[in-house]
Coordinates of C-alpha atoms and ligand atoms in Angstrom, one line a residue:
X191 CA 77.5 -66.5 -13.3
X192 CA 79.0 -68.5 -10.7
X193 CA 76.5 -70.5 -8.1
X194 CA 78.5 -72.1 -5.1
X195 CA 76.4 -75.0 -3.3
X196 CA 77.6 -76.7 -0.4
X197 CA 76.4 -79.3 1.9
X198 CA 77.6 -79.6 5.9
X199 CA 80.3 -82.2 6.0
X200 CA 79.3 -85.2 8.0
X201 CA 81.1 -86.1 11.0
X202 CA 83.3 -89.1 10.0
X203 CA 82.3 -91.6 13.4
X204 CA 79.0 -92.5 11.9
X205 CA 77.4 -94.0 8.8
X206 CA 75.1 -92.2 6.2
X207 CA 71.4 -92.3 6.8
X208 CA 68.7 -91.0 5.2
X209 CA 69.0 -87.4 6.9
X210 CA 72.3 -86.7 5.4
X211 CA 71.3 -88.3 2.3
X212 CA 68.5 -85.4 1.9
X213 CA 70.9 -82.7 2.4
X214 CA 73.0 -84.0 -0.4
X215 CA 70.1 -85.0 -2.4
X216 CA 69.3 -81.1 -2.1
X217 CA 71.9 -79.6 -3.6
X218 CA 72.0 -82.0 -6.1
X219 CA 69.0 -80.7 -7.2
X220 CA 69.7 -77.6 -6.9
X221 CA 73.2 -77.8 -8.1
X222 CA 71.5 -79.5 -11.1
X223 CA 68.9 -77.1 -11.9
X224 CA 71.2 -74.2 -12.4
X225 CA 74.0 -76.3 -14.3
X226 CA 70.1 -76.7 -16.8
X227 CA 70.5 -72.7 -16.6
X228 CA 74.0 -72.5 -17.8
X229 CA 75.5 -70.9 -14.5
X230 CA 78.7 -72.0 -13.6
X231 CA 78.0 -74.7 -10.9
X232 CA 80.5 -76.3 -8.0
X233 CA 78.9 -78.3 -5.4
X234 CA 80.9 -79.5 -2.8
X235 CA 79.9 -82.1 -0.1
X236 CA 82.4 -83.9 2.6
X237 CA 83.2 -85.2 5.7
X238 CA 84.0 -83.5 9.3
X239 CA 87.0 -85.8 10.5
X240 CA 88.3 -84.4 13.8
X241 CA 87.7 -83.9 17.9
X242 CA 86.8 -86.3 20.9
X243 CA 83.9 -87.7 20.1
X244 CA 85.7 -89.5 16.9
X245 CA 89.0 -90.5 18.6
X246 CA 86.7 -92.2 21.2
X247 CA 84.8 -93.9 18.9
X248 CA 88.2 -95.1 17.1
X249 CA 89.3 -96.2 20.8
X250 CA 86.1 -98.2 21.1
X251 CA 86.7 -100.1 17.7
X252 CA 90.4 -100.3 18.7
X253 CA 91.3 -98.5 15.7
X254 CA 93.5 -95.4 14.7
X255 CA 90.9 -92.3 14.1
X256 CA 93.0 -91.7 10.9
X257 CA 91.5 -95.7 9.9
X258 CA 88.2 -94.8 11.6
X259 CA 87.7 -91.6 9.3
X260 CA 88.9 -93.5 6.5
X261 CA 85.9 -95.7 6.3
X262 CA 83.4 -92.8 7.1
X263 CA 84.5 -90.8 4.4
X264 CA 84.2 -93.8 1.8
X265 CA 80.9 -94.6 3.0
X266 CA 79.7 -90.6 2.7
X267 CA 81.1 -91.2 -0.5
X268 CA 80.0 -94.3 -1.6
X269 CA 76.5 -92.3 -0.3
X270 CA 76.9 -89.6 -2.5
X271 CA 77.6 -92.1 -5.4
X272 CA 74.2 -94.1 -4.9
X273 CA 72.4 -91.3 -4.6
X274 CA 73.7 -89.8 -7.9
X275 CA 75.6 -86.9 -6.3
X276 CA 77.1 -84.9 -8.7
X277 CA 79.5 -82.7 -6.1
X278 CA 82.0 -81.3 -7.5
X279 CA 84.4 -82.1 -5.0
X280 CA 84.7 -84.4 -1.8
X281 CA 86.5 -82.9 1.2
X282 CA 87.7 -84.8 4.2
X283 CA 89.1 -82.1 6.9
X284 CA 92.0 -84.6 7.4
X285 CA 93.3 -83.5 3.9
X286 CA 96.7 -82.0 4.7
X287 CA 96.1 -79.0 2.3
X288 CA 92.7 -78.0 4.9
X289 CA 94.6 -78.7 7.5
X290 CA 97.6 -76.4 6.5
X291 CA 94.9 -73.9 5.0
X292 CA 92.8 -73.8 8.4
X293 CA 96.2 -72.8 10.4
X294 CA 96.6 -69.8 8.4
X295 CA 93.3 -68.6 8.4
X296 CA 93.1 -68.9 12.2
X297 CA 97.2 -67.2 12.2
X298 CA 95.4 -64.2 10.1
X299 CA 92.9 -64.1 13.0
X300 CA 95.1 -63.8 15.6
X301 CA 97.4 -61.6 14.0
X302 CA 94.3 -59.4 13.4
X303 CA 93.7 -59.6 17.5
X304 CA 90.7 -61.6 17.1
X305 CA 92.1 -64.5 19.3
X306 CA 93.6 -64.4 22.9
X307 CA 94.2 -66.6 25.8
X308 CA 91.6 -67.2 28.6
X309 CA 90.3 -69.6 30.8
X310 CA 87.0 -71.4 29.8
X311 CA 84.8 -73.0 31.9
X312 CA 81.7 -74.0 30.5
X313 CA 78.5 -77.0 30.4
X314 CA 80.0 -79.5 27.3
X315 CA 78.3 -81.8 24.8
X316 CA 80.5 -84.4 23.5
X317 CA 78.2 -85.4 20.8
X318 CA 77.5 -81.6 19.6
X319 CA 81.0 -81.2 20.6
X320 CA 80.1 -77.6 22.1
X321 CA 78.9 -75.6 25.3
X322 CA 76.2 -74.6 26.3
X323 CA 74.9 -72.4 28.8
X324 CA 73.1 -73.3 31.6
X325 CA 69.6 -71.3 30.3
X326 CA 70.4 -73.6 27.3
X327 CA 69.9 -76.9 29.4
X328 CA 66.5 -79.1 30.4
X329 CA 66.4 -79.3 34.3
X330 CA 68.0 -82.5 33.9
X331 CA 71.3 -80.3 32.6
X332 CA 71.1 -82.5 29.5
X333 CA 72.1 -81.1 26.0
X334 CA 68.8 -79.4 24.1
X335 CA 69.8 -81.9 20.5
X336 CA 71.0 -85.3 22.6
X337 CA 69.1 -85.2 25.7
X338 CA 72.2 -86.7 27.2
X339 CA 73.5 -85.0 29.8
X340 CA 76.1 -82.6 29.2
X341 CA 80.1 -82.6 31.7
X342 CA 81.5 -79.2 33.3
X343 CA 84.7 -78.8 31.4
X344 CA 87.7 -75.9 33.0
X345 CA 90.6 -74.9 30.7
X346 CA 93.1 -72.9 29.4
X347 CA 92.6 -72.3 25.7
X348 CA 92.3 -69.6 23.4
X349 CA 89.3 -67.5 22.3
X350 CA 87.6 -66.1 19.5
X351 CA 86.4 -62.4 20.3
X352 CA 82.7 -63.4 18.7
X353 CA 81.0 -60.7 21.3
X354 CA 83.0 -57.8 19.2
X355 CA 81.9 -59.2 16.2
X356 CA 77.7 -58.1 17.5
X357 CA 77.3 -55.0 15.8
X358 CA 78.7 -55.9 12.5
X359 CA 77.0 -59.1 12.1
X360 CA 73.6 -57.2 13.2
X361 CA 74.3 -55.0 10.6
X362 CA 74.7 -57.9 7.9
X363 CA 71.7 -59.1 8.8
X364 CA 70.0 -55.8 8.1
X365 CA 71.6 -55.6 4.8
X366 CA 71.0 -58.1 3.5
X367 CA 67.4 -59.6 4.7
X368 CA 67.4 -62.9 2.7
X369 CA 71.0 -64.0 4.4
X370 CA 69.2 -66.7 6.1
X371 CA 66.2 -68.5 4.8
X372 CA 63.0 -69.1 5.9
X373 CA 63.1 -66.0 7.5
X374 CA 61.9 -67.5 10.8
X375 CA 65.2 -68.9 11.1
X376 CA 66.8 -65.6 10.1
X377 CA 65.0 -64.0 12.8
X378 CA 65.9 -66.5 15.3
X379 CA 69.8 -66.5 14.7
X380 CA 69.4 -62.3 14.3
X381 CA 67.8 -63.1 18.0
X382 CA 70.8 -65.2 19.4
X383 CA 73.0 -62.0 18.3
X384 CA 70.8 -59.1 20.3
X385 CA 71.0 -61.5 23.0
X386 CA 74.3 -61.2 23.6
X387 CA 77.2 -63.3 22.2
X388 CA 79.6 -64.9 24.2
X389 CA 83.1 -65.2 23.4
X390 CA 84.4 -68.5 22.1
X391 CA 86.7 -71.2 23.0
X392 CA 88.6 -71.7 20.0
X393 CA 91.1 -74.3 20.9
X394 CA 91.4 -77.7 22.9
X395 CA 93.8 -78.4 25.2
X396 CA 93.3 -82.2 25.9
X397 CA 91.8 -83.0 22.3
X398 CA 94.9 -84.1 20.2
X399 CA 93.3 -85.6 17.2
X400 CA 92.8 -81.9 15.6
X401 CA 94.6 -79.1 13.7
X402 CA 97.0 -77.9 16.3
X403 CA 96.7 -74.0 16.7
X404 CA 100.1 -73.0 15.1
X405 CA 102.0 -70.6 17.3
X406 CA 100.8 -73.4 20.3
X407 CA 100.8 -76.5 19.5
X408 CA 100.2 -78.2 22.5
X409 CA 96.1 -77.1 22.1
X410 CA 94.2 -78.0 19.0
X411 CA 91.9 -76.0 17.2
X412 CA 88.8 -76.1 17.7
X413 CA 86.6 -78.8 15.5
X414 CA 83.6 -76.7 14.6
X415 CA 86.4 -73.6 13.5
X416 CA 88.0 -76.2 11.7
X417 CA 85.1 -77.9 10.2
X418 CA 83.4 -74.1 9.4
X419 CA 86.0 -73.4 7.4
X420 CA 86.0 -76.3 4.9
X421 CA 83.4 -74.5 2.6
X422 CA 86.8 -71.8 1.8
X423 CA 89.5 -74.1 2.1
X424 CA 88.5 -76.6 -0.8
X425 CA 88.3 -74.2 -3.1
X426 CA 92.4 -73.8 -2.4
X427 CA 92.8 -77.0 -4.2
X428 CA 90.3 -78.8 -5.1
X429 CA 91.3 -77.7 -8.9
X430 CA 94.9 -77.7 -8.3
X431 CA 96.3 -74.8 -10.3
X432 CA 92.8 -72.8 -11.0
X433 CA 92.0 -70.0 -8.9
X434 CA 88.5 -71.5 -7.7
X435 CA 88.3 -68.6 -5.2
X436 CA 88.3 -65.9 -8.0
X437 CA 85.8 -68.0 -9.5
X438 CA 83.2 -69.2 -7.1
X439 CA 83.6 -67.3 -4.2
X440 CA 81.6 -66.3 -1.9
X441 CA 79.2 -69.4 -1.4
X442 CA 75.8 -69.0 -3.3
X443 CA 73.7 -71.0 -1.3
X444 CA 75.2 -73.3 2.0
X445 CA 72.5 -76.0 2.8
X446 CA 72.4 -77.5 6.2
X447 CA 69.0 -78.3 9.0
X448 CA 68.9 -75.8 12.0
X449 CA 70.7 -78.3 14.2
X450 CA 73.5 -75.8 13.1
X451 CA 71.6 -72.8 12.5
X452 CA 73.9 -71.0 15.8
X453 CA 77.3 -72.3 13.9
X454 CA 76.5 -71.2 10.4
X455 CA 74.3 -67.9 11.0
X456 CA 76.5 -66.5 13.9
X457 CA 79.8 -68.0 14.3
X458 CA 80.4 -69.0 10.7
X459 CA 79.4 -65.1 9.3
X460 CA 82.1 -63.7 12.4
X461 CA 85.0 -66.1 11.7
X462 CA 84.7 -64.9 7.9
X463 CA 84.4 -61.5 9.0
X464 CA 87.6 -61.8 11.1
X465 CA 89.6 -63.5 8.5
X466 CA 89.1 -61.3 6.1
X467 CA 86.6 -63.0 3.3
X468 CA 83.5 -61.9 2.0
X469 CA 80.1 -63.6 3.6
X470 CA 77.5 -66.3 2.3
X471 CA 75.1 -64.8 0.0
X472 CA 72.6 -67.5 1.3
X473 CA 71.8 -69.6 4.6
X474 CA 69.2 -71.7 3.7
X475 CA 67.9 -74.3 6.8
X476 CA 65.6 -76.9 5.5
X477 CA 64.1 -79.0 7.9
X478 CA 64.1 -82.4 9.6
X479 CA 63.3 -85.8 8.2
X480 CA 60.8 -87.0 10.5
X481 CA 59.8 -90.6 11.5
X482 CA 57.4 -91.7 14.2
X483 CA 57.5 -88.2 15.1
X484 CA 61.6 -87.9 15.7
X485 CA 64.2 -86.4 13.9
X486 CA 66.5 -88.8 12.5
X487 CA 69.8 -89.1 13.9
X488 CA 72.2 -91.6 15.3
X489 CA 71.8 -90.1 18.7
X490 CA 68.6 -91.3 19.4
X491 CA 69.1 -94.1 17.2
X492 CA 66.0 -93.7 15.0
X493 CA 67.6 -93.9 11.6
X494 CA 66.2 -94.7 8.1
X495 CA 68.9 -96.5 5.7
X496 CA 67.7 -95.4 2.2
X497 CA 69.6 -97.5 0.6
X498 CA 67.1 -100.6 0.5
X499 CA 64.5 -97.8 -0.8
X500 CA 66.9 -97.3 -3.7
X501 CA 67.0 -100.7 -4.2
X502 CA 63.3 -101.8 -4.4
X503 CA 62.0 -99.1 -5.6
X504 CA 65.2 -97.0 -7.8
X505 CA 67.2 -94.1 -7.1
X506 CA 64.5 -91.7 -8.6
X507 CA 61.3 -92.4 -6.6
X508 CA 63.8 -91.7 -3.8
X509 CA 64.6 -88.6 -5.2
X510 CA 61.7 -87.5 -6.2
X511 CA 59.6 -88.8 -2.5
X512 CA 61.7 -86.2 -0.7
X513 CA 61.4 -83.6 -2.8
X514 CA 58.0 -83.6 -2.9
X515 CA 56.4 -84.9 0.1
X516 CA 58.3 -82.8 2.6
X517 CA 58.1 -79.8 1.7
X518 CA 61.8 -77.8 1.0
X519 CA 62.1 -75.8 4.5
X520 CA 59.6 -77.4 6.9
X521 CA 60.0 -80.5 8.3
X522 CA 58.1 -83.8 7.2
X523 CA 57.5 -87.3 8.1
X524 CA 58.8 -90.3 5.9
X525 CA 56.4 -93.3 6.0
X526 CA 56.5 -96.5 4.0
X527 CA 53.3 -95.9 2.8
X528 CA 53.1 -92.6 2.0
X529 CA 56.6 -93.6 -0.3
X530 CA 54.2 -96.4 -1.7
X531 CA 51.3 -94.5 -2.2
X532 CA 53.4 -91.2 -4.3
X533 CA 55.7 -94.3 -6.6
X534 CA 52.1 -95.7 -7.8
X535 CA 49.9 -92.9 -8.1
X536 CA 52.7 -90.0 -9.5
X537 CA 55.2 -91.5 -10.6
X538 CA 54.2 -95.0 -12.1
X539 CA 50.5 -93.9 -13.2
X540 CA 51.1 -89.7 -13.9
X541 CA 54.3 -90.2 -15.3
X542 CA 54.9 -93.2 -16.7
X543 CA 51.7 -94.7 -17.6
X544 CA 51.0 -91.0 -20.0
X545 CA 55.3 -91.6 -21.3
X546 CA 54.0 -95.6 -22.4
X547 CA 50.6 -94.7 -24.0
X548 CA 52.1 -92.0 -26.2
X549 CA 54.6 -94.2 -27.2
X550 CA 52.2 -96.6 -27.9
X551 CA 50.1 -94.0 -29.8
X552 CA 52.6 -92.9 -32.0
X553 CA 53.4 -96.2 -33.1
X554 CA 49.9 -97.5 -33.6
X555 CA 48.7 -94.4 -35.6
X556 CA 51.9 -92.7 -36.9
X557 CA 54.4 -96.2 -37.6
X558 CA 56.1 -94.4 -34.4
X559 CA 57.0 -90.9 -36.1
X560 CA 56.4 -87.8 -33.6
X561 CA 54.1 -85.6 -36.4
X562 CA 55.2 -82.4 -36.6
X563 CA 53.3 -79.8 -35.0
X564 CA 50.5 -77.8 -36.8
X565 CA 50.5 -74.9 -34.1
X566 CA 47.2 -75.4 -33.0
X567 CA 47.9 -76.1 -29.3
X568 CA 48.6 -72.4 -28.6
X569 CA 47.1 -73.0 -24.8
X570 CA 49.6 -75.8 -24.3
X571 CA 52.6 -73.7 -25.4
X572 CA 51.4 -70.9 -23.1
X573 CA 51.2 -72.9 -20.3
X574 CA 54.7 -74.9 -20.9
X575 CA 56.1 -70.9 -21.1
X576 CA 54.2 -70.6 -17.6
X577 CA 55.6 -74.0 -16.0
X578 CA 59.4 -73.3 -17.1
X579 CA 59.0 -69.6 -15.5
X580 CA 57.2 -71.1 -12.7
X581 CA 60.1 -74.3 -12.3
X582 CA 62.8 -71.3 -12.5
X583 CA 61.5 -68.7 -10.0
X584 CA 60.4 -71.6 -7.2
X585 CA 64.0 -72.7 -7.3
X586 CA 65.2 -68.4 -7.1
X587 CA 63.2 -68.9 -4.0
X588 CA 65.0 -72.2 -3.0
X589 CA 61.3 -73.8 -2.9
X590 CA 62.1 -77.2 -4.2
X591 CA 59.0 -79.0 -3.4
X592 CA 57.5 -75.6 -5.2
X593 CA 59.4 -76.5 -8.3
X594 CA 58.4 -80.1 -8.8
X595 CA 54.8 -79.1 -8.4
X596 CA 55.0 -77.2 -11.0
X597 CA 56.6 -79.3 -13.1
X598 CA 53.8 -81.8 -12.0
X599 CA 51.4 -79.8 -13.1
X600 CA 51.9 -79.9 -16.8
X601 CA 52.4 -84.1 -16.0
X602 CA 48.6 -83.8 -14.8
X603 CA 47.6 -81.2 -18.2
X604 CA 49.2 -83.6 -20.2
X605 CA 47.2 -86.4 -19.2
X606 CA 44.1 -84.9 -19.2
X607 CA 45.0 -83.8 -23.0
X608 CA 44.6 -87.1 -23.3
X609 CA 41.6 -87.9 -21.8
X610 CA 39.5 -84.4 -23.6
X611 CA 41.0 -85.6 -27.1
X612 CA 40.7 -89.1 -26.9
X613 CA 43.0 -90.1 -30.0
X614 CA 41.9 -93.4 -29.7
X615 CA 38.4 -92.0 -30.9
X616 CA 40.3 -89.0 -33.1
X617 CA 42.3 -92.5 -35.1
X618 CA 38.7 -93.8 -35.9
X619 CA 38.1 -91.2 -39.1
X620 CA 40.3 -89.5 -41.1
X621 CA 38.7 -86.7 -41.2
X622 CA 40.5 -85.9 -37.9
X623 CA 43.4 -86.7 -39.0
X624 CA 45.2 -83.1 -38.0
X625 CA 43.4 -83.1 -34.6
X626 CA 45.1 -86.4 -34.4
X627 CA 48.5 -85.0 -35.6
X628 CA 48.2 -82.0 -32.8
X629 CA 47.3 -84.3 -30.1
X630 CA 50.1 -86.7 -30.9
X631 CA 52.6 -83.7 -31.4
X632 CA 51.3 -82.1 -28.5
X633 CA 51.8 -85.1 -26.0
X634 CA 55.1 -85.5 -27.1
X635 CA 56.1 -81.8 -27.0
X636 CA 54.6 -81.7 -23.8
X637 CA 56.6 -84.8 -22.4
X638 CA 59.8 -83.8 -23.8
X639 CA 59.1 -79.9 -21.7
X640 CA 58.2 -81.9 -18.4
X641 CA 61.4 -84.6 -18.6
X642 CA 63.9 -81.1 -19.0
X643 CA 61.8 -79.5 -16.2
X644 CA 61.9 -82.9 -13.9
X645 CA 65.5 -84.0 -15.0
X646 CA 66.9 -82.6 -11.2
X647 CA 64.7 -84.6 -9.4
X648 CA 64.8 -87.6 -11.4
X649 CA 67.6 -87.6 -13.9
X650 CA 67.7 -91.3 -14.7
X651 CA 63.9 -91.6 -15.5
X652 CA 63.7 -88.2 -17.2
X653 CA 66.8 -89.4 -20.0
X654 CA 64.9 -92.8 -20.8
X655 CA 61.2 -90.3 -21.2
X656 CA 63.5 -87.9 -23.4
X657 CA 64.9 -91.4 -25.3
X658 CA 61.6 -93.1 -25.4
X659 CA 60.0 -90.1 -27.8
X660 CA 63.1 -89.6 -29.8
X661 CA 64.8 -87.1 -28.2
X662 CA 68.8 -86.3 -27.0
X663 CA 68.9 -87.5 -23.3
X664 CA 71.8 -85.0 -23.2
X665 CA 69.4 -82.1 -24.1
X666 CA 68.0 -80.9 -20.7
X667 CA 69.5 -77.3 -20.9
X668 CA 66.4 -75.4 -19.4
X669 CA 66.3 -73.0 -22.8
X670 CA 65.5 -76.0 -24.6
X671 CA 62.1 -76.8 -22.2
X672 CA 61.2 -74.1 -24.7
X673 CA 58.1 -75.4 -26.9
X674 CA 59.1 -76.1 -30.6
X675 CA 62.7 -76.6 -29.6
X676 CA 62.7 -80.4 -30.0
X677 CA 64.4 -82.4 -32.5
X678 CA 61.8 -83.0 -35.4
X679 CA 60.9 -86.0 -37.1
X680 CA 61.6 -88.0 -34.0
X681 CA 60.8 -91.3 -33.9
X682 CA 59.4 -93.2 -30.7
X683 CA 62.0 -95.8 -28.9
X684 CA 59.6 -97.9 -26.5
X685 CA 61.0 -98.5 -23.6
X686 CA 60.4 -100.6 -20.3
X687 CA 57.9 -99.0 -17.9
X688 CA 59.8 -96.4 -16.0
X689 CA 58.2 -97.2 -12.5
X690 CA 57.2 -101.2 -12.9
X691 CA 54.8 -101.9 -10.3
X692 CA 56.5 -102.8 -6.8
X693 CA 55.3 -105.9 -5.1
X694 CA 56.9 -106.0 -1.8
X695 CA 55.7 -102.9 0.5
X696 CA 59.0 -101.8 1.8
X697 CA 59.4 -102.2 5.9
Ligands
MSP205 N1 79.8 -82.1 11.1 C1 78.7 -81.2 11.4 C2 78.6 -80.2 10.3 C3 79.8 -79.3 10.1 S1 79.5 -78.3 8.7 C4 80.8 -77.2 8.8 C5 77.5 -82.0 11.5 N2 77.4 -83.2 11.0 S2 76.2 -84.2 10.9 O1 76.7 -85.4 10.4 O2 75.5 -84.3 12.2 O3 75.2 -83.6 9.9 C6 74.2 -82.7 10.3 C7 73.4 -82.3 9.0 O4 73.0 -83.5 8.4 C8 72.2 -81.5 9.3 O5 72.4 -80.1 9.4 C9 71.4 -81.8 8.0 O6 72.0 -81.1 6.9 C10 71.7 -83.3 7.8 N3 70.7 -84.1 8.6 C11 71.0 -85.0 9.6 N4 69.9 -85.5 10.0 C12 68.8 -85.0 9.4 C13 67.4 -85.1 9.4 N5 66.8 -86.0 10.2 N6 66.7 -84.4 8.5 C14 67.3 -83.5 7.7 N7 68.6 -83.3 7.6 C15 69.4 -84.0 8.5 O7 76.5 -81.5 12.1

């Protein structure tokens, strides 16, 4: 089976923060998981390089956009890199094989008479780069995302027929009732439809740094049409020579915050319609990162870098922080000492501190060989069995934070294994020498279960647990969380602690 994950492309005039870096850190995860299921995986991630608002910036910096976009895209990248992104593909919507792509999907829609010439008068957001109507505004007539106010722009251009498209796209949405997930924001984009849809400019006549529209090339296309259709238009040659689109399409799962709910549940579904290609299986709209109460974004200019998070306290705890303490589809608050509070407790005491004393415990009492198991920890295979269905159908339900608690959960059984059995007290007589043997081989059984079930989240630190106890770091296939399925006589590799304590609380 083929699972299609993508990521919105970043607009190419700012830097990475912390908010795109949990949209990509998403479907990394999730892209992750199902490679650990065997399903034929492509993630793709990217940047959104044309319209105004980046050939003003360029102006600004008295740059060309092309050099502007340039840098963005290598620091997106360079994001993706340090955040241990494994997207299958980068695209930039300056490629010249989008661009040529994007003209003849937007040809096919005219052809099709989806597209004609009017005169557009509307309320304008530079920084959303898109009108709104006036019901839309505060009573300041400032954009609802920016609180900036908004300029009446008049023009010729050419339009997308979205208003025909009402019916059919209702009709989607009754088909198929998980297209967009949670369903709250299903029900509000299946509510922007009822309402009424507005046709759509679809071209610009004074932007030039754009796709021009091909049979008039004095107005460009549209940026959000252009951008939209990135998730098709890699696959035309991303693999040059493979037919990706046989392959992968239509998208599994598209990722994104409702910022762009409207864009990706109502104009995104009628575009495909128009050109011709099958629908999203998925929309799923996680929620905001939150600090001091605001979304992050540039805009407002309340922005978290995560890279010096990375670097005090390593890529995983970053990982694994998001994942877990705001929860997949709502949106949550990042604080410094909420970050602190989940590296010490989970992470460096759960985790790491029960990986480092049965390593030590197996050296101690067994010269540091895993015993083999004498099947008497029945319960603890049941509930491994439970945790690896439990890890697989959180994640059918896109409930990330869901997952990782459940892998948690055999982390917490784990240790209190060790605290009921005490093999400390076990190694004192001989006589308990096989209750020793189960504990031991239980522990490590157990461990090597949670590092496959946490390996998404926390790849890195989940290869050095599977290494400390003797195991393949390559062996995360989910099949193999299966208890019993380990490598026997393994012997015990101590390694560093995998979350040393952290002196300096992170500002
Ligand atoms: N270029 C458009 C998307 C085009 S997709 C065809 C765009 N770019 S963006 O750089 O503004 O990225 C918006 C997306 O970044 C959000 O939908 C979300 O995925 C992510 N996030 C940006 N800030 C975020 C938070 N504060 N919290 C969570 N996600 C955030 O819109």
């Amino acid at each position: 089976m083929s699972f299609y994950v993508t990521t919105p492309i970043y607009y190419g005039n700012g830097d990475p923060h912390l908010g795109h870096a949990y949209s990509t850190m998403a479907a990394d995860i999730l892209a992750r998981h199902m490679r650990q299921r065997g399903e034929d995986v492509f993630f793709l991630t990217g940047t959104d390089e044309h319209g105004e608002p980046i050939a003003q910036a360029a102006e600004k910096q008295g740059i060309t956009p092309q050099q502007l976009v340039d840098r963005s895209a290598e620091r997106f990248r360079d994001m993706g890199r340090k955040l241990g992104a494994t997207n299958d593909f980068f695209i930039r919507t300056t490629d010249p094989q989008h661009e040529d792509e994007v003209q003849r999907l937007i040809a096919r829609m005219h052809e099709r008479g989806d597209i004609y010439k009017g005169t557009y008068g509307g309320w304008y957001c530079t920084s959303c780069e898109a009108f709104y109507v006036e019901s839309e505004l505060d009573e300041g007539r400032n954009c609802p995302i920016h609180r900036r106010p908004v300029e009446w722009i008049e023009e010729d251009n050419w339009f997308f027929r979205l208003s025909a498209f009402r019916d059919r796209l209702l009709a989607h949405y009754d088909a198929h009732p998980g297209f967009v997930r949670p369903q709250a924001r299903g029900n509000e984009a299946r509510r922007m439809i009822e309402l009424g849809l507005e046709d759509l400019s679809l071209s610009r006549a004074q932007v030039e740094w754009g796709v021009p529209v091909p049979w008039d090339p004095d107005q460009t296309i549209y940026v959000w049409i252009d951008a939209l259709f990135n998730y098709w238009t890699a696959l035309q040659y991303a693999r040059p020579g493979e037919d990706l689109v046989a392959r992968l399409w239509p998208p599994s799962v598209q990722l994104m915050a409702k910022d762009i709910l409207k864009f990706h549940a109502v104009i995104w579904p009628a575009l495909l319609m128009s050109a011709g290609l099958e629908l999203p299986e998925r929309l799923f709209i996680h929620g905001y990162v939150l600090k001091g109460g605001e979304r992050l974004s540039k805009t407002t200019g309340n922005v978290v870098d995560p890279f010096p998070y990375i670097e005090r306290y390593g890529l995983d705890a970053l990982r694994y922080y998001l994942a877990r303490e705001i929860r997949f589809g709502e949106d949550g608050t990042f604080t410094d000492e909420t970050f602190a509070q989940r590296y010490a407790s989970e992470l460096a005491n759960d985790l790491g501190n029960l990986l480092s004393r049965t390593v030590r415990m197996v050296e101690r009492y067994r010269d540091g060989v895993v015993p083999a198991d004498p099947g008497d920890d029945a319960e603890l295979a049941a509930e491994v069995a439970g945790r690896v269905d439990a890890v697989r159908e959180a994640f059918d339900r896109l409930d990330l934070t869901g997952a990782l608690e459940a892998a948690w959960g055999l982390v917490r059984r784990l240790n209190q294994l060790v605290e009921q059995r005490k093999p400390w007290e076990l190694a004192k007589d001989p006589a308990n020498d096989r209750g020793l043997d189960q504990t031991l081989a239980s522990l490590a059984e157990g461990l090597r279960a949670v590092a496959i079930l946490v390996w998404p989240y926390i790849p890195g630190s989940a290869e050095k647990v599977l290494g400390a106890i003797g195991q393949p770091p390559d062996g995360v296939g989910l099949d193999r969380a299966a208890w019993g399925a380990g490598v026997p006589d393994a012997r015990v590799a101590p390694v560093p602690p995998l979350f040393p304590r952290v002196e300096v609380a992170a500002t």
